[in-house]
XYZ file of C-alpha atoms in Angstrom:
537
model
C 0.072 -0.056 0.495
C 2.862 2.230 0.683
C 4.689 3.375 3.496
C 3.118 6.162 5.606
C 5.204 8.833 4.328
C 3.341 9.063 1.507
C 2.405 12.248 0.801
C -0.839 11.034 -0.831
C -3.277 8.988 0.689
C -4.966 5.804 -1.401
C -9.002 5.733 -1.484
C -10.773 2.350 -0.113
C -14.408 1.417 -0.487
C -14.906 0.225 2.691
C -18.661 -1.184 3.363
C -20.365 0.904 5.602
C -23.166 -1.494 6.196
C -21.732 -4.300 9.246
C -24.016 -4.742 11.988
C -23.279 -2.190 14.827
C -25.892 -2.543 18.050
C -27.850 -4.851 19.613
C -30.396 -3.694 21.821
C -33.434 -5.259 23.913
C -36.281 -5.382 21.740
C -38.098 -2.808 23.536
C -35.415 -0.345 23.042
C -34.911 2.047 20.611
C -32.433 2.308 17.565
C -30.531 4.847 17.638
C -31.176 7.485 14.848
C -28.512 6.824 11.601
C -26.863 10.515 12.537
C -25.462 8.942 16.050
C -23.921 5.847 13.825
C -20.075 6.812 12.835
C -19.980 5.711 9.060
C -16.242 3.396 9.806
C -16.932 1.589 12.792
C -20.420 1.516 12.784
C -20.571 1.952 16.582
C -23.155 5.007 18.285
C -20.336 7.729 18.785
C -18.712 8.975 21.657
C -16.450 12.037 20.309
C -18.252 13.062 16.956
C -16.199 15.892 15.120
C -17.192 17.120 11.066
C -14.689 17.183 8.885
C -14.296 19.848 5.825
C -16.380 17.496 3.819
C -19.359 18.501 6.294
C -19.272 14.408 6.829
C -19.531 13.744 10.672
C -17.577 10.386 12.020
C -16.232 9.282 15.684
C -12.818 11.678 16.378
C -10.880 7.872 16.730
C -12.040 6.261 12.660
C -10.475 9.577 11.763
C -7.129 9.463 13.163
C -7.137 5.859 12.343
C -7.962 6.743 8.866
C -4.870 9.106 8.949
C -2.620 6.609 10.339
C -3.301 3.853 7.808
C -3.509 6.115 5.345
C -6.439 5.333 3.990
C -9.781 7.656 2.621
C -13.177 5.290 2.326
C -15.217 6.321 -0.012
C -18.543 6.824 1.459
C -21.416 5.388 -0.887
C -22.631 7.927 -2.822
C -19.378 7.669 -4.561
C -17.346 10.776 -2.398
C -14.386 10.722 -0.259
C -14.103 12.770 2.325
C -11.638 15.310 3.365
C -10.035 14.975 7.097
C -7.711 17.295 6.516
C -9.426 19.274 9.035
C -11.637 18.170 11.972
C -14.247 20.107 14.221
C -16.095 18.925 17.409
C -19.694 18.446 16.787
C -20.460 19.121 20.383
C -24.274 19.918 19.883
C -24.364 16.852 18.135
C -22.307 14.649 21.356
C -24.660 16.448 23.755
C -27.899 14.820 21.637
C -26.988 11.596 21.732
C -25.701 11.660 25.137
C -29.418 13.109 26.089
C -31.056 10.450 23.698
C -29.396 7.330 25.687
C -30.757 8.660 28.701
C -34.016 9.092 28.009
C -33.690 5.864 25.646
C -32.365 3.837 28.648
C -29.343 3.161 25.622
C -26.444 2.639 27.147
C -23.747 5.466 27.591
C -21.516 5.349 25.175
C -17.442 4.899 26.218
C -14.416 5.580 23.788
C -14.174 3.434 21.384
C -10.263 1.022 21.049
C -7.880 1.985 18.735
C -7.276 -1.792 17.823
C -11.127 -2.345 17.360
C -11.838 0.574 15.154
C -8.495 -0.382 13.332
C -9.200 -3.897 13.065
C -12.302 -2.637 10.975
C -10.667 -0.746 9.242
C -8.178 -3.015 8.073
C -10.560 -5.596 6.732
C -12.624 -3.702 4.948
C -9.811 -2.675 3.207
C -9.409 -6.802 2.597
C -5.961 -7.536 3.664
C -4.598 -7.937 7.548
C -3.330 -4.989 9.378
C 0.288 -6.839 9.446
C 0.773 -6.909 5.671
C -0.424 -3.027 5.105
C 3.216 -1.951 4.574
C 3.339 -5.041 1.814
C 4.693 -2.499 -1.191
C 3.833 -5.854 -3.309
C -0.024 -5.801 -3.946
C -2.245 -8.169 -4.937
C -3.637 -7.712 -8.738
C -7.255 -7.012 -7.284
C -6.160 -4.036 -4.877
C -4.492 -2.745 -7.803
C -7.670 -3.059 -9.804
C -9.097 -1.507 -6.604
C -6.914 1.283 -6.453
C -7.321 2.768 -9.810
C -10.527 2.032 -9.772
C -11.054 4.758 -7.587
C -12.264 8.772 -9.565
C -10.088 11.265 -7.718
C -12.270 13.699 -6.001
C -11.234 17.210 -7.587
C -10.637 19.934 -5.026
C -13.807 22.399 -4.328
C -12.827 26.033 -6.256
C -15.317 29.366 -6.582
C -14.342 32.190 -7.883
C -15.582 35.171 -6.509
C -18.441 35.941 -8.990
C -21.747 37.160 -7.119
C -22.264 40.380 -9.509
C -21.304 38.477 -12.421
C -24.850 36.397 -13.480
C -28.433 39.959 -13.866
C -30.963 38.454 -11.936
C -34.046 36.617 -13.531
C -37.781 37.429 -12.847
C -38.257 33.395 -14.011
C -39.744 32.415 -10.521
C -43.369 33.813 -8.294
C -44.308 33.332 -5.197
C -45.114 29.693 -3.775
C -48.512 28.702 -3.920
C -49.261 26.855 -0.729
C -48.696 27.567 2.229
C -48.369 26.378 5.976
C -48.196 27.404 9.608
C -44.989 27.395 11.376
C -45.483 27.180 14.941
C -43.422 27.500 17.882
C -44.285 26.549 21.840
C -48.004 26.256 20.876
C -48.285 29.714 19.055
C -50.034 29.864 16.085
C -47.587 32.037 13.890
C -47.679 33.976 10.284
C -49.414 31.636 6.600
C -46.073 31.008 5.431
C -45.010 28.782 1.970
C -43.600 25.597 2.540
C -41.365 26.379 -0.662
C -38.987 28.122 -1.164
C -39.415 31.280 -2.743
C -37.721 30.730 -5.777
C -39.682 27.985 -6.820
C -42.341 28.082 -9.403
C -44.034 25.047 -11.085
C -44.194 27.014 -14.220
C -41.110 28.646 -14.008
C -37.827 27.871 -17.630
C -34.645 27.301 -16.550
C -32.512 29.507 -16.175
C -29.486 29.560 -17.888
C -26.771 32.243 -18.901
C -27.865 31.358 -22.652
C -30.864 29.467 -24.679
C -30.089 25.872 -24.459
C -31.929 23.192 -26.365
C -32.424 19.472 -24.938
C -31.044 17.356 -27.508
C -33.061 14.430 -28.525
C -30.687 11.964 -27.130
C -30.689 13.314 -22.991
C -34.659 13.489 -23.858
C -34.821 9.964 -24.216
C -33.154 8.568 -20.779
C -36.992 9.583 -19.911
C -37.557 5.909 -20.621
C -34.411 4.550 -19.663
C -33.935 2.189 -16.303
C -31.980 3.286 -14.333
C -32.634 7.384 -14.998
C -30.109 8.104 -12.198
C -27.442 6.674 -14.022
C -27.719 7.982 -16.895
C -28.721 11.775 -15.655
C -25.284 11.038 -13.165
C -22.732 9.629 -15.935
C -23.922 12.863 -18.434
C -23.502 15.216 -15.483
C -19.854 13.591 -15.266
C -19.141 14.427 -18.778
C -16.133 15.674 -19.632
C -18.060 17.919 -22.268
C -19.092 21.047 -20.649
C -22.590 21.524 -22.788
C -23.523 17.666 -22.383
C -22.892 18.856 -18.560
C -25.487 21.603 -18.861
C -27.997 20.263 -21.114
C -28.381 16.694 -18.736
C -29.435 19.712 -15.585
C -31.161 21.328 -17.096
C -33.167 18.941 -18.572
C -33.333 17.158 -15.040
C -34.342 20.112 -13.319
C -37.436 19.863 -15.729
C -38.386 16.997 -14.794
C -37.960 17.678 -10.815
C -39.950 21.109 -11.212
C -43.640 19.734 -11.763
C -43.273 15.388 -11.331
C -43.225 14.652 -7.336
C -42.416 10.639 -8.632
C -39.328 12.039 -10.431
C -37.753 13.749 -7.189
C -38.711 10.495 -5.126
C -37.158 8.228 -8.213
C -34.669 10.303 -8.756
C -32.962 11.566 -5.385
C -29.916 8.693 -5.248
C -26.586 8.396 -3.555
C -24.576 8.874 -7.637
C -27.442 11.688 -9.010
C -26.912 13.755 -5.216
C -22.688 12.882 -5.634
C -22.623 14.001 -9.581
C -24.959 17.032 -8.601
C -22.132 17.704 -5.882
C -19.670 18.044 -7.770
C -21.591 20.916 -10.043
C -22.574 22.606 -7.171
C -19.433 23.934 -7.227
C -18.371 24.317 -10.709
C -17.051 27.981 -11.693
C -20.033 28.092 -15.113
C -22.224 29.572 -14.072
C -25.098 27.508 -15.492
C -23.753 25.191 -14.067
C -23.918 25.809 -10.822
C -27.258 28.207 -11.122
C -29.039 24.853 -12.698
C -27.960 21.968 -10.135
C -29.069 24.427 -7.085
C -32.543 24.709 -8.500
C -32.412 20.824 -9.481
C -31.348 20.609 -5.579
C -34.290 22.935 -4.908
C -36.895 20.699 -6.556
C -35.607 17.341 -5.510
C -35.529 18.587 -1.951
C -39.580 19.438 -1.919
C -40.210 15.771 -1.658
C -39.956 15.223 2.339
C -38.562 11.886 1.927
C -35.718 13.497 0.215
C -35.229 15.864 3.096
C -32.591 13.876 5.227
C -31.064 12.337 2.561
C -30.020 15.120 1.120
C -28.118 17.198 4.205
C -26.532 13.183 5.082
C -25.088 13.753 1.713
C -22.698 16.399 2.708
C -24.532 18.965 0.207
C -24.898 21.417 3.191
C -21.405 22.617 3.590
C -21.915 23.498 -0.193
C -24.867 25.184 -0.391
C -22.917 27.542 2.254
C -20.713 28.063 -0.126
C -22.191 28.977 -2.604
C -24.224 31.300 -0.525
C -20.188 32.793 0.154
C -18.945 33.066 -2.369
C -21.452 31.500 -5.451
C -23.391 33.474 -7.975
C -25.936 35.406 -7.929
C -28.930 33.494 -8.757
C -26.835 30.194 -7.378
C -27.428 32.125 -3.817
C -30.889 32.376 -4.633
C -31.475 28.696 -5.340
C -28.883 27.907 -2.102
C -30.642 29.342 0.385
C -33.634 28.449 -1.459
C -32.292 24.861 -0.814
C -31.364 25.188 2.615
C -35.196 26.933 3.661
C -36.275 23.584 2.333
C -34.232 21.029 3.865
C -35.105 22.659 7.306
C -38.323 22.308 7.498
C -37.526 18.386 8.236
C -36.723 18.525 11.865
C -33.947 16.457 12.152
C -32.282 18.283 10.013
C -32.309 21.778 11.959
C -29.599 21.075 14.426
C -27.828 19.385 11.977
C -27.925 22.431 9.261
C -27.050 25.239 12.224
C -23.716 22.988 13.313
C -22.116 23.144 9.887
C -22.291 26.846 9.800
C -25.608 27.708 7.742
C -26.182 30.340 10.490
C -24.311 33.324 9.671
C -24.617 32.803 5.448
C -28.201 33.380 6.520
C -27.687 36.169 8.631
C -26.389 38.156 5.720
C -28.634 37.320 3.398
C -31.758 38.410 4.992
C -29.934 41.629 5.655
C -27.860 42.417 2.024
C -29.559 39.713 -0.320
C -31.607 40.635 -2.671
C -35.678 39.562 -3.078
C -36.353 36.095 -2.716
C -32.670 35.039 -1.143
C -34.148 37.157 1.588
C -37.533 36.206 1.759
C -36.117 32.167 1.884
C -33.582 33.435 3.956
C -36.344 34.652 6.941
C -37.731 32.123 6.154
C -34.563 29.482 6.859
C -33.909 30.621 9.931
C -37.462 30.770 10.845
C -37.324 27.025 11.683
C -33.758 26.416 12.253
C -34.760 28.985 15.058
C -37.296 26.258 16.331
C -34.019 24.503 17.821
C -32.116 25.843 20.929
C -29.087 25.269 20.078
C -29.855 27.236 16.968
C -30.978 30.200 18.848
C -28.377 29.754 21.141
C -25.830 30.387 18.144
C -27.669 32.998 16.981
C -27.492 34.998 20.414
C -23.795 34.494 20.275
C -23.553 35.700 17.078
C -24.921 39.629 18.352
C -27.198 38.955 16.129
C -30.888 39.885 17.878
C -30.399 43.884 17.248
C -29.221 43.029 13.899
C -33.287 41.030 13.526
C -35.038 44.212 15.458
C -33.412 46.635 12.712
C -35.205 43.805 10.331
C -38.652 44.710 12.313
C -38.705 48.125 10.259
C -37.807 46.827 6.858
C -41.702 45.719 5.146
C -40.119 43.499 2.928
C -38.871 40.829 5.713
C -40.814 42.227 9.279
C -43.732 39.933 8.912
C -41.138 36.529 9.228
C -38.492 38.021 10.499
C -40.888 38.745 13.866
C -41.223 34.835 13.749
C -37.798 34.305 14.235
C -37.662 36.985 17.252
C -40.908 34.602 18.925
C -38.605 32.041 18.352
C -35.880 33.418 20.459
C -38.355 34.751 23.189
C -38.604 31.712 23.762
C -35.420 30.672 26.492
C -34.566 32.660 28.813
C -31.473 33.656 27.562
C -32.576 35.167 24.524
C -35.559 37.264 26.722
C -32.625 38.708 27.835
C -30.771 39.427 24.661
C -33.542 40.661 23.216
C -34.474 43.364 26.254
C -31.232 44.326 26.260
C -31.888 45.522 23.081
C -35.338 47.355 24.140
C -37.162 45.265 21.510
C -40.498 45.968 23.461
C -39.841 49.159 21.730
C -39.564 47.922 18.413
C -41.793 45.394 19.134
C -45.085 48.363 20.525
C -44.256 50.370 17.102
C -44.472 47.255 14.912
C -47.560 46.716 16.503
C -48.835 49.928 16.482
C -48.208 49.857 12.619
C -50.250 46.347 12.759
C -53.374 48.288 14.162
C -53.397 50.435 12.123
C -52.775 48.465 8.614
C -55.046 45.665 10.303
C -52.484 43.351 9.611
C -53.318 40.737 11.616
C -50.679 37.744 11.834
C -47.882 40.818 12.464
C -50.584 41.895 15.296
C -50.626 38.368 16.460
C -46.486 37.269 16.847
C -45.961 41.158 17.970
C -48.131 39.842 20.816
C -46.958 36.475 21.828
C -43.551 37.562 21.455
C -44.460 40.341 23.963
C -46.032 37.631 26.177
C -43.030 36.031 26.524
C -40.720 38.349 27.350
C -43.892 40.028 29.828
C -42.988 36.813 31.900
C -40.699 37.127 35.269
C -38.454 39.987 34.090
C -38.736 42.859 36.214
C -37.625 45.005 33.734
C -40.805 44.073 31.636
C -43.158 46.748 33.795
C -40.381 49.355 32.929
C -40.065 49.176 29.350
C -43.447 49.211 28.933
C -44.190 52.302 30.183
C -41.747 53.922 28.414
C -43.296 52.567 24.998
C -46.696 53.355 26.023
C -47.291 50.084 25.139
C -50.912 49.231 27.631
C -52.930 51.999 25.138
C -51.889 49.831 22.001
C -52.339 45.969 23.827
C -56.021 47.790 24.516
C -57.036 47.935 21.013
C -55.593 44.470 20.279
C -58.315 43.634 23.733
C -60.746 45.155 21.226
C -60.199 44.168 18.143
C -57.941 41.147 17.449
C -58.059 37.899 16.907
C -58.351 35.472 19.153
C -54.863 34.167 20.232
C -54.010 37.910 20.135
C -56.785 39.406 22.110
C -55.996 36.556 24.741
C -52.483 36.464 25.399
C -52.815 41.318 25.460
C -55.455 40.685 28.225
C -52.768 39.021 29.916
C -49.958 40.986 29.458
C -52.150 43.928 30.742
C -53.338 42.040 33.870
C -49.612 41.137 34.853
C -48.632 44.384 34.044
C -51.652 46.366 36.518
C -50.577 43.172 39.201
C -47.056 44.354 39.799
C -48.082 48.547 39.280
C -50.022 47.679 42.298
C -47.467 45.912 44.074
C -45.413 48.410 43.621
C -47.018 50.963 44.456
C -47.616 48.537 47.552
C -44.218 48.059 48.645
C -43.649 52.775 47.854
C -46.895 52.994 50.551
C -44.776 51.245 52.942
C -41.247 52.720 52.177
C -39.169 53.801 54.664
C -38.556 57.658 55.487
C -34.761 56.940 56.025
C -34.810 60.120 57.174
C -37.198 60.175 60.322
C -34.453 56.897 60.968
C -31.706 59.278 60.539
C -33.197 62.111 63.047
C -35.845 60.063 65.697
C -34.308 56.543 65.142
C -36.482 53.508 63.914
C -38.806 53.210 66.659
C -40.481 56.118 65.430
C -40.825 55.335 62.431
C -41.770 51.893 63.856
C -44.878 53.515 65.426
C -45.808 55.686 62.161
C -45.859 52.751 59.950
C -48.051 51.008 62.725
C -50.587 54.006 62.882
C -51.313 53.510 58.537
C -51.388 49.665 58.763
C -52.802 48.834 62.800
C -50.191 47.903 65.541
C -51.231 44.489 64.442
C -48.956 44.949 61.189
C -46.563 42.738 59.612
C -45.222 44.885 56.525
C -42.390 46.411 58.424
């Protein structure tokens, strides 16, 4: 296989389908994302590698020591050059073990992982330094395709924006903390079933490519053409893929295979505008099928979408944002998307993007902040003030207020919002909502204020400064059911706290009298005010 001092790691296809855990029938099996693809065991110290996948740290170290780069089921090869601790996933695994009664994971043994990797390579560990490889091993090495490096050029302004897309036609409610939210689309704004492909020039789909529709292994035909050395053939294939998956729901499911996703990944990193843009748009279409969402995230596509948001072509950024929004609709994807670093570029797109990019970024954040770990990341990024500032922007305010409601669901979020003067911002937005009759915006503003009012000693003073009572009274008189009830509760809380403060003011000690006449004199005065048996002082 070559010495350890070689500059290049050999690539070996490793069997990823070994039985990994046994448990009682009464116990749940661990979710697949908790299992290391190399050791096939519950991860103890998960790490995210440069290519976006997650492995057990020791498995990565063993592969480096053995100079092995495994080939994943989708045909890709992970990049082990850098590893980042996945603390969120580690905590999630530990919590799952506690809740499900599963035995907590122990650190894996180096020898065990080494044995698994060695046996998967098809030869004994003791012979790994033998320079004379069997013929089958040479064929295996030669048969594994090299993975091209990820290359991007910064061309965010090279492509003129096209208005090929319209808003979604189907909607659903975003619900967090049992509070009704705005009726929002469950499809990205960049998607429209009636739109036509966007490319940098006009393309004609050849009969040869079109004939793939009737092929038995359609995904293989698409993948082969998208891997072609002919850029024009790649373009024709990805345009046709985008066209088919736009309206054909069955095609979205049947074509979402490891082979096709791997081919799409190669186009997402392309420096050709048409390839990158249409690949991102096709991915949006494929992601609309619920059964595909987890599969796409596990294929390692999120890091590529994040790179497009940072460095991709402008129209590609629209579709990349839409794809992240679509994938964030799935509960199981939200933590992973946050861990992989999607929040900062989404916040930047929300603040500085254009059109549908801003809309889909806002919607992605609405769903991602339903997870506490992502709320904590938003707060640590110092983005609370930015979000409150965006409440004044009518283009995204209705969606941003949902993000604010989600952040207000946790104690640290409430504290950060109060520090950033959220009460005044929300009351101002609520005042506009009362005047314009925007029921959904008004309901979400009241929901955010209701969360902020819980257990906060500062809330009453901030509410008085913002003259919130008169605005809430309007909601009580003319608002919807949920908004009216929450407004009434806030007013009741304010009144009770005001009465408590007035009671404390009446019983305040006159410290000047204490200095002059002593405590007994003050006590006699308090007794005359409250009765001799009063215990208020």
